[in-house]
JSON list of C-alpha atoms in Angstrom, two decimals:
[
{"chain": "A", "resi": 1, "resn": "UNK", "atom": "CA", "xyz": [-25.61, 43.57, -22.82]},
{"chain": "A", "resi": 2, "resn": "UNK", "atom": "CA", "xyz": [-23.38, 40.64, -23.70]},
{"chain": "A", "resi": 3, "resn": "UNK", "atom": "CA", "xyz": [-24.35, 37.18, -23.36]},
{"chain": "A", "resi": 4, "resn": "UNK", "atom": "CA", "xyz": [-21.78, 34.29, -22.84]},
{"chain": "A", "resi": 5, "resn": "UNK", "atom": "CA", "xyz": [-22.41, 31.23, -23.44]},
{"chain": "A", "resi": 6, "resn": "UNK", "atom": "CA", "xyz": [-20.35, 28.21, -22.60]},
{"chain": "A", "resi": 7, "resn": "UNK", "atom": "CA", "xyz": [-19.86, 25.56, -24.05]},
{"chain": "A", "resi": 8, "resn": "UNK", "atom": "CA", "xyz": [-19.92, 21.81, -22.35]},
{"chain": "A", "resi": 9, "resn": "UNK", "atom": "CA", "xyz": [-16.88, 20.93, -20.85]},
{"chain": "A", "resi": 10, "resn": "UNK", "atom": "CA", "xyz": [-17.07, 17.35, -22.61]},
{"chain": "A", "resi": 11, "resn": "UNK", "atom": "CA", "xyz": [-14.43, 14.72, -21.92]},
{"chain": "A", "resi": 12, "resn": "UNK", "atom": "CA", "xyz": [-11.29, 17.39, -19.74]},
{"chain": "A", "resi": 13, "resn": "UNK", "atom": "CA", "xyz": [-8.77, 14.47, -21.30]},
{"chain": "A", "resi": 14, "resn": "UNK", "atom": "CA", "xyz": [-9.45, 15.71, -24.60]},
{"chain": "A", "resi": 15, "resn": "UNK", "atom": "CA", "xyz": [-7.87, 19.19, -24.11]},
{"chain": "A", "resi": 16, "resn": "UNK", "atom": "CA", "xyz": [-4.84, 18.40, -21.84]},
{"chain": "A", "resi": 17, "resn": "UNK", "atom": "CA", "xyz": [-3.34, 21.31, -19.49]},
{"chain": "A", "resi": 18, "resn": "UNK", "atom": "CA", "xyz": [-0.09, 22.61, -21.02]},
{"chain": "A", "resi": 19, "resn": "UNK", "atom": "CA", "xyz": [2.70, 20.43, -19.83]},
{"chain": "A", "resi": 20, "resn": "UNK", "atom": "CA", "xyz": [6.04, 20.96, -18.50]},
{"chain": "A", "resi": 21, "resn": "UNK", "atom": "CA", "xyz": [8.68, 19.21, -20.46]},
{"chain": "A", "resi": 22, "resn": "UNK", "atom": "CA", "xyz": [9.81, 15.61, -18.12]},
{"chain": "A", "resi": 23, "resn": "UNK", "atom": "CA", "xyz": [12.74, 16.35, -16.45]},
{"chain": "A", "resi": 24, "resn": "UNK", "atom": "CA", "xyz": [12.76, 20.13, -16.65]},
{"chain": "A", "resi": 25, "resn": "UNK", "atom": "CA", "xyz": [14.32, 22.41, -14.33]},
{"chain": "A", "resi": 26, "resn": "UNK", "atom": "CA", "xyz": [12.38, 25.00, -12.00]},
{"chain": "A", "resi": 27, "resn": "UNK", "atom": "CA", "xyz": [13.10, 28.55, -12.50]},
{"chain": "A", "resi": 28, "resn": "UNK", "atom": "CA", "xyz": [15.67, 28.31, -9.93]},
{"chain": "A", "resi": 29, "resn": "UNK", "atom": "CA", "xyz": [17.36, 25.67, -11.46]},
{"chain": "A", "resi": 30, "resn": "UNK", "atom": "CA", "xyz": [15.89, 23.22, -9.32]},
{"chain": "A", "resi": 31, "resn": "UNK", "atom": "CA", "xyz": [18.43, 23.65, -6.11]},
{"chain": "A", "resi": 32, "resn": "UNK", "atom": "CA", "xyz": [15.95, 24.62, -3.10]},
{"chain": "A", "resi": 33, "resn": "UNK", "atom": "CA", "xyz": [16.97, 25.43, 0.26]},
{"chain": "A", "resi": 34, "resn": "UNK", "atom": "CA", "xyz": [16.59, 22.92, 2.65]},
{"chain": "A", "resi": 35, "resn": "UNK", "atom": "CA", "xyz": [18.87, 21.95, 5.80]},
{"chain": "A", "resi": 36, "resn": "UNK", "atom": "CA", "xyz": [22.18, 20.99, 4.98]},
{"chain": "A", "resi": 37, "resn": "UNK", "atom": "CA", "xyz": [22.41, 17.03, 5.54]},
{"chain": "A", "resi": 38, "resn": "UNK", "atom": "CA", "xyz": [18.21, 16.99, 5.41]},
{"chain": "A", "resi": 39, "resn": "UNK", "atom": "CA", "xyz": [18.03, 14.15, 3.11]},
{"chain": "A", "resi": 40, "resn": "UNK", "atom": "CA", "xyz": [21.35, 12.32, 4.25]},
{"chain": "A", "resi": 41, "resn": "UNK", "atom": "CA", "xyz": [20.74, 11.37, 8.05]},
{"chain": "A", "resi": 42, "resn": "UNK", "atom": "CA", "xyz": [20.77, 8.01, 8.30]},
{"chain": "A", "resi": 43, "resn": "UNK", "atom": "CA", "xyz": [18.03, 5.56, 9.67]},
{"chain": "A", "resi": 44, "resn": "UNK", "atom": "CA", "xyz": [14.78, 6.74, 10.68]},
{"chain": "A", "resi": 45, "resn": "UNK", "atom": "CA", "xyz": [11.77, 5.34, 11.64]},
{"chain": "A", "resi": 46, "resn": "UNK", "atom": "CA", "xyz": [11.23, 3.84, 8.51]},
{"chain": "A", "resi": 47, "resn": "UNK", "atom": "CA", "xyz": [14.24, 1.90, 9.03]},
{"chain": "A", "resi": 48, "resn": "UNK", "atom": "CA", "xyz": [17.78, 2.46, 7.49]},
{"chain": "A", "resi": 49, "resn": "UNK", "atom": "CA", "xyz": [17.52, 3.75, 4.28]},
{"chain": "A", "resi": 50, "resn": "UNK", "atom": "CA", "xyz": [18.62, 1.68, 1.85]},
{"chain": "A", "resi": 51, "resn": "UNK", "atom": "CA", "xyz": [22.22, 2.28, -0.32]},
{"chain": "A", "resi": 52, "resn": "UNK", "atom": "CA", "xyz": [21.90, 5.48, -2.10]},
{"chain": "A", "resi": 53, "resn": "UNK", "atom": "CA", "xyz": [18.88, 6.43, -0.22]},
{"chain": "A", "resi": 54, "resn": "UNK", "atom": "CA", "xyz": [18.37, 9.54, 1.71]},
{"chain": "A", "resi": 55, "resn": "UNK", "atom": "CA", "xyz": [16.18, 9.83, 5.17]},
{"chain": "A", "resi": 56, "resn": "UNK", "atom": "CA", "xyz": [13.37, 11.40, 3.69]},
{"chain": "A", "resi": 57, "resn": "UNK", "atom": "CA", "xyz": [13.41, 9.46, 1.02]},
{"chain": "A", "resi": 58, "resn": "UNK", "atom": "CA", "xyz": [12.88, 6.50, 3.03]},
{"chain": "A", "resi": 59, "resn": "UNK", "atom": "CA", "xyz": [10.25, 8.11, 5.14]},
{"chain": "A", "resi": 60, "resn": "UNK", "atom": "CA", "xyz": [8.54, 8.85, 1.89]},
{"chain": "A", "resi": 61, "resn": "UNK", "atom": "CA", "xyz": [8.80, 5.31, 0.40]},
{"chain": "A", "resi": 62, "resn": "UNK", "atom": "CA", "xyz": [7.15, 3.95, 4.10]},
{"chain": "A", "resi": 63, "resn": "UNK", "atom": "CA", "xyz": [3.83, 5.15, 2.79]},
{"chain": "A", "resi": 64, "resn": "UNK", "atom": "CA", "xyz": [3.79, 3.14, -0.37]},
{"chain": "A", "resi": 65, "resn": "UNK", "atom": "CA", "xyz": [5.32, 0.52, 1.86]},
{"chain": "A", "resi": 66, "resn": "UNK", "atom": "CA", "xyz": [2.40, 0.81, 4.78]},
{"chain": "A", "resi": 67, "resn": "UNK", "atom": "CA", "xyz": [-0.48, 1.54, 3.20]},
{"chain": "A", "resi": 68, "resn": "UNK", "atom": "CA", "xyz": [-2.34, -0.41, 0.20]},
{"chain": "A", "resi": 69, "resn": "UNK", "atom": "CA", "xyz": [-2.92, 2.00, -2.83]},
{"chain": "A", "resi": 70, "resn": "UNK", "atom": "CA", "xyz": [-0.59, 4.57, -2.36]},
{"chain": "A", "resi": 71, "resn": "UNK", "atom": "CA", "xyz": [1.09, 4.47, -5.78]},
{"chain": "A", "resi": 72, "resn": "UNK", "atom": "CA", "xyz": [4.23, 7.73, -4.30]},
{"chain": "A", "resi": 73, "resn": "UNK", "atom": "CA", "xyz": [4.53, 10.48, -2.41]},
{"chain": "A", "resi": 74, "resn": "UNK", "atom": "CA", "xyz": [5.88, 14.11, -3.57]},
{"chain": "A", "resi": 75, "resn": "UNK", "atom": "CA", "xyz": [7.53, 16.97, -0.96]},
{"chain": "A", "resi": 76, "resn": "UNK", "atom": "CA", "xyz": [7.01, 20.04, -1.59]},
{"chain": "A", "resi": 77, "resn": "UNK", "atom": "CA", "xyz": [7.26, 23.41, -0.80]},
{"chain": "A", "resi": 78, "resn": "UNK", "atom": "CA", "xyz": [4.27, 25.89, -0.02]},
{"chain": "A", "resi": 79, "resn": "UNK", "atom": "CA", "xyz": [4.86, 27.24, -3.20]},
{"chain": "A", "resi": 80, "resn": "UNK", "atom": "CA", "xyz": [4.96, 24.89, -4.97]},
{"chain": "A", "resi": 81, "resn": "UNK", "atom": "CA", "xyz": [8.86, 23.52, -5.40]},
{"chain": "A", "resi": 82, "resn": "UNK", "atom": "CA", "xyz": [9.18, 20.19, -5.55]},
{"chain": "A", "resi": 83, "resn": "UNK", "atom": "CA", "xyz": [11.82, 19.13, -2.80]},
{"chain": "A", "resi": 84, "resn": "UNK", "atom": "CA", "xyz": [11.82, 15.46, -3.46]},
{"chain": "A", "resi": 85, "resn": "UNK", "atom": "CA", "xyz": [9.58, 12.61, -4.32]},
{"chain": "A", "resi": 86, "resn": "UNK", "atom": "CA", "xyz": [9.18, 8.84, -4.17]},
{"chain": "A", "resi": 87, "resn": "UNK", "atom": "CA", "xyz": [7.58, 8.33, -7.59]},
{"chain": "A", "resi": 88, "resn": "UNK", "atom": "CA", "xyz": [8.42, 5.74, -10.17]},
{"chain": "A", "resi": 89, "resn": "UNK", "atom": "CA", "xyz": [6.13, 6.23, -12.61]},
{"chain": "A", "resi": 90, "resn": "UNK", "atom": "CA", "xyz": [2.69, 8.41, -13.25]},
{"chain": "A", "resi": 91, "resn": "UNK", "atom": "CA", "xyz": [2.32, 12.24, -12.90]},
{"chain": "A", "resi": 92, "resn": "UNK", "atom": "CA", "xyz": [5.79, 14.12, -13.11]},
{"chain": "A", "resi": 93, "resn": "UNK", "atom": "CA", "xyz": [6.90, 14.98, -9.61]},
{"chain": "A", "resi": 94, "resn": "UNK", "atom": "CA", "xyz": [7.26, 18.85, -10.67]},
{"chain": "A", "resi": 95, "resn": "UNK", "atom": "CA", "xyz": [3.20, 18.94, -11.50]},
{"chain": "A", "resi": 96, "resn": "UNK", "atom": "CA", "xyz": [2.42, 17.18, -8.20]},
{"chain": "A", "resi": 97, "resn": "UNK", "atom": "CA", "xyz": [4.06, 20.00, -6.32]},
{"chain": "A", "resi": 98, "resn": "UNK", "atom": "CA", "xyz": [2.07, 22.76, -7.92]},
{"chain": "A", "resi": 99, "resn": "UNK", "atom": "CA", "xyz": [-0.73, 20.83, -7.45]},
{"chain": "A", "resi": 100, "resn": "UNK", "atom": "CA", "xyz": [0.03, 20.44, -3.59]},
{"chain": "A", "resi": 101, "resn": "UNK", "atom": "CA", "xyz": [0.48, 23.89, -3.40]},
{"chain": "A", "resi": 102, "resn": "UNK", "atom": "CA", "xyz": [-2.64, 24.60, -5.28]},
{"chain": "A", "resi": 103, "resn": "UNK", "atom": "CA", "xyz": [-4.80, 22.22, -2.90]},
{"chain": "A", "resi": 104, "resn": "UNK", "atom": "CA", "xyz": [-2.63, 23.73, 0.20]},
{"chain": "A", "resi": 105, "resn": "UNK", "atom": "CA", "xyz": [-3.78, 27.50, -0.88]},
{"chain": "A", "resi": 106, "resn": "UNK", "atom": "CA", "xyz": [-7.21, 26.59, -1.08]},
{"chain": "A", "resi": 107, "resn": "UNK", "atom": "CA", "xyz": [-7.56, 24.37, 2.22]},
{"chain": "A", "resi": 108, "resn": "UNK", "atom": "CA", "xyz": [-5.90, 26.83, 3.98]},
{"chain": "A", "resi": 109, "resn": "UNK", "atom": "CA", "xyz": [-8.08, 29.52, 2.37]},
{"chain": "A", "resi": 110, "resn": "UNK", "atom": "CA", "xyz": [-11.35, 27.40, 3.61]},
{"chain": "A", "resi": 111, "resn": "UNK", "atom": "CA", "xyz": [-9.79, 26.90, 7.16]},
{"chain": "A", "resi": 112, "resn": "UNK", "atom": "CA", "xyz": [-9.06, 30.69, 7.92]},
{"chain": "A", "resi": 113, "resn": "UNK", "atom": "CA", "xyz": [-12.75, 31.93, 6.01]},
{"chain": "A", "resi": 114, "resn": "UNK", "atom": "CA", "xyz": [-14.40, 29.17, 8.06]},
{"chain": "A", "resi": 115, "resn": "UNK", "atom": "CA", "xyz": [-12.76, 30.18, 11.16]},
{"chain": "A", "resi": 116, "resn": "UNK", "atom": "CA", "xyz": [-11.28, 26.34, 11.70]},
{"chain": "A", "resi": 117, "resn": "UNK", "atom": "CA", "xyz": [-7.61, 26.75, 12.03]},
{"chain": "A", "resi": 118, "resn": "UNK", "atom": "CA", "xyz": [-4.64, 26.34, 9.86]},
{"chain": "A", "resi": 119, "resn": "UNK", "atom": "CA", "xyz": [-5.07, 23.17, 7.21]},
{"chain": "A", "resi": 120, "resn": "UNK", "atom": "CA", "xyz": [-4.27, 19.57, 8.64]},
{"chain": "A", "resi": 121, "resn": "UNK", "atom": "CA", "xyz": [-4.77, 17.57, 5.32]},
{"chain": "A", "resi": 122, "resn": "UNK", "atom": "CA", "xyz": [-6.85, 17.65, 2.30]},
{"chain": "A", "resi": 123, "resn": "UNK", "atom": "CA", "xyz": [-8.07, 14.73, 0.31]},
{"chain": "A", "resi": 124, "resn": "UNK", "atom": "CA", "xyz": [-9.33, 15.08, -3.50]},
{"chain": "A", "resi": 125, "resn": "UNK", "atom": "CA", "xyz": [-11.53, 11.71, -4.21]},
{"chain": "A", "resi": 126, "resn": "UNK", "atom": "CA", "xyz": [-11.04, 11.65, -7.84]},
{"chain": "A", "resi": 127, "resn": "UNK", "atom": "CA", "xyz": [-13.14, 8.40, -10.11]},
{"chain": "A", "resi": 128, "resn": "UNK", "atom": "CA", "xyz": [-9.46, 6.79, -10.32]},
{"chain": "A", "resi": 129, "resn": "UNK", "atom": "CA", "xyz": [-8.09, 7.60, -6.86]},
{"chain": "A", "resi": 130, "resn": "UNK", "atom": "CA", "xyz": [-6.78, 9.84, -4.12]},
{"chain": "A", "resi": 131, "resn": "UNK", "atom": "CA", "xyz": [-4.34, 12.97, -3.52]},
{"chain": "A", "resi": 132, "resn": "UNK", "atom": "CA", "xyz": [-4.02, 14.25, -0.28]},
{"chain": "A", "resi": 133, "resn": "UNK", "atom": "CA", "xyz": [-1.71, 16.75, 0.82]},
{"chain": "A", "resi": 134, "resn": "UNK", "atom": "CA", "xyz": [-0.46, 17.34, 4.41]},
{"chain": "A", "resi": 135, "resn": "UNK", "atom": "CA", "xyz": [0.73, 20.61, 6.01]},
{"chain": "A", "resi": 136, "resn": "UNK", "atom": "CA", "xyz": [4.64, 19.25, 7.21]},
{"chain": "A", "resi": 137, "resn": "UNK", "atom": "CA", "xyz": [4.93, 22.83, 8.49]},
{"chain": "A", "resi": 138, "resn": "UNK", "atom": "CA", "xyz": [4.13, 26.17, 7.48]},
{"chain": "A", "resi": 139, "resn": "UNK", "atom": "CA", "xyz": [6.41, 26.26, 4.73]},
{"chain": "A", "resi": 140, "resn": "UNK", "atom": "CA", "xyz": [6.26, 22.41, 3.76]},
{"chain": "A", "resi": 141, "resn": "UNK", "atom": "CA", "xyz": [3.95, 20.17, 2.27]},
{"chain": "A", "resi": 142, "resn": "UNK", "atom": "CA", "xyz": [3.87, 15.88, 1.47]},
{"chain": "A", "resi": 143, "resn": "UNK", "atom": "CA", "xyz": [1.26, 15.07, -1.06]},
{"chain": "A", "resi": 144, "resn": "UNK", "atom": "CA", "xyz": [0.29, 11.10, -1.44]},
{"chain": "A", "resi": 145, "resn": "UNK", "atom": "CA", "xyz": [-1.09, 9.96, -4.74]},
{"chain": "A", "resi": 146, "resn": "UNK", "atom": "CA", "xyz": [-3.31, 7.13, -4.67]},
{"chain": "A", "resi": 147, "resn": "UNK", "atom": "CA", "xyz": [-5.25, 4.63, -6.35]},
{"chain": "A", "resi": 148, "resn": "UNK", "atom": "CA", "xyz": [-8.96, 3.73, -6.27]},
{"chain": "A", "resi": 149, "resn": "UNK", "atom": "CA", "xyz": [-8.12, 0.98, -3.45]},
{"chain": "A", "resi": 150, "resn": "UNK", "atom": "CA", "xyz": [-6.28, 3.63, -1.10]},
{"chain": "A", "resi": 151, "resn": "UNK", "atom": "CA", "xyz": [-7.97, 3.33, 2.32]},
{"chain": "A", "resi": 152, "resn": "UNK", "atom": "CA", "xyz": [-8.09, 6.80, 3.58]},
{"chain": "A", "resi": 153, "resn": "UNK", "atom": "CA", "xyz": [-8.31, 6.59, 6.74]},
{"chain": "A", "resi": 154, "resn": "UNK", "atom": "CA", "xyz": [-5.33, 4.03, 7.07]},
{"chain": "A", "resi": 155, "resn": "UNK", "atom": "CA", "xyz": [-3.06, 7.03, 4.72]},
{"chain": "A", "resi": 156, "resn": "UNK", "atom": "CA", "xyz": [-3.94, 9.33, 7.63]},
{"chain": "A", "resi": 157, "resn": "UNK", "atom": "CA", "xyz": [-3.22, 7.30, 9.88]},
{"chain": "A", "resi": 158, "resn": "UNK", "atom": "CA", "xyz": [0.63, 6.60, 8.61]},
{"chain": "A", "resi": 159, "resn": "UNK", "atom": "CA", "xyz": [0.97, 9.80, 7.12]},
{"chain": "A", "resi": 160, "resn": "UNK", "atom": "CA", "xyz": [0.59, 11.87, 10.54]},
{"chain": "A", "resi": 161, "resn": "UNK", "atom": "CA", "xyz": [3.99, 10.42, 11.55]},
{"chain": "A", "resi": 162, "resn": "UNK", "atom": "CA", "xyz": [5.64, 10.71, 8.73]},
{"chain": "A", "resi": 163, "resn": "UNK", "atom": "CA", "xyz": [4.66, 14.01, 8.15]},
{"chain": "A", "resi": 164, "resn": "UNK", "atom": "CA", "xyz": [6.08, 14.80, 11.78]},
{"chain": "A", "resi": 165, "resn": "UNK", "atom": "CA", "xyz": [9.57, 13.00, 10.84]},
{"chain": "A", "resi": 166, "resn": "UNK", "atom": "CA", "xyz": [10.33, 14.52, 7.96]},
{"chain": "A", "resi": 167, "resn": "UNK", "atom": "CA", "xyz": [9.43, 17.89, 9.60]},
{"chain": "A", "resi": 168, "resn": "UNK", "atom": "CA", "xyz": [12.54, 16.27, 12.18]},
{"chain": "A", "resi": 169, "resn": "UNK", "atom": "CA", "xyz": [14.59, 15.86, 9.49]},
{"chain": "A", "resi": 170, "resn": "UNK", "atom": "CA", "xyz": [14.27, 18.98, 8.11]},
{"chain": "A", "resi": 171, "resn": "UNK", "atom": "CA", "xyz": [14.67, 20.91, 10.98]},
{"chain": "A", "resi": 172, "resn": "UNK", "atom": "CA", "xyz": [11.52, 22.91, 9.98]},
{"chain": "A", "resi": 173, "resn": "UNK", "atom": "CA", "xyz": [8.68, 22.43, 12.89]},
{"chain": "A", "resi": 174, "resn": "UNK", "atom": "CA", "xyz": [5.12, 20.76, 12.31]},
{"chain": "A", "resi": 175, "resn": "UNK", "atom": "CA", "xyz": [2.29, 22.86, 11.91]},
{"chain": "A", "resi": 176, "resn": "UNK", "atom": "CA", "xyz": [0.44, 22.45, 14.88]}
]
């Protein structure tokens, strides 16, 4: 009989994940479907988007605008694509989308074992701050990173709208 022992974990910054190279492309070359105009209609909710600035980009940019804390927002596919973001400077976009898929596959994993229904939203409470990720439909996902100040509660509250908007704008359907 082998025994294994493990070793303590120690400080997780110490040994860093592997990490993609900034700005490099997805296996697909970074061109994902989406609905032709999806991130060109002009104003939304959120207001006209400003020069330059597509519709979903300004719906994304409402929650940093809205709520205290939120520091961006990524879209992203279920698995794991990024589809756009509304970062300027932290994690690289590409990671957050894995990582919203990740959190996606196992809330949705919990929901159907527990017998609760398709995933609604997800929070990880981190010693620094907040990511939540939202189900936009069934095929897309918006992930908010936030700070230690975030208000949760007040994100969920903004987000639910958003999240139903962008599904507009994408022509994809919400997930309820």
């Amino acid at each position: 009989m082998t025994v294994t022992q493990f070793q303590p974990a120690g400080d997780l910054s110490e040994t860093p994940l592997p990490r993609r190279s900034p700005g490099a492309r997805l296996d697909s070359g970074g061109e994902e479907f989406l609905p032709e105009g999806a991130f060109h209609r002009p104003g939304t909710a959120a207001g006209p988007p400003r020069p330059g600035q597509s519709a979903v980009h300004a719906e994304l940019s409402l929650l940093r605008d809205r709520v205290p804390g939120v520091r961006g927002a990524v879209l992203a596919g279920v698995d794991g694509r990024l589809l756009g973001h509304d970062l300027t400077a932290g994690p690289e976009p590409l990671d957050l989308a894995a990582l919203a898929a990740t959190t996606f596959g196992l809330g949705r994993q919990c929901g159907l074992t527990l017998q609760q229904g398709p995933l609604r939203e997800l929070t990880v409470h981190s010693h620094q701050g907040y990511f939540t990720v939202y189900g936009v439909s069934d095929q897309v996902l918006l992930a908010v990173l936030g700070d230690d100040r975030l208000n949760v509660s007040w994100l969920h509250l903004e987000a639910g709208p958003v999240a139903e908007r962008i599904a507009d704008l994408l022509h994809v359907g919400g997930t309820t």
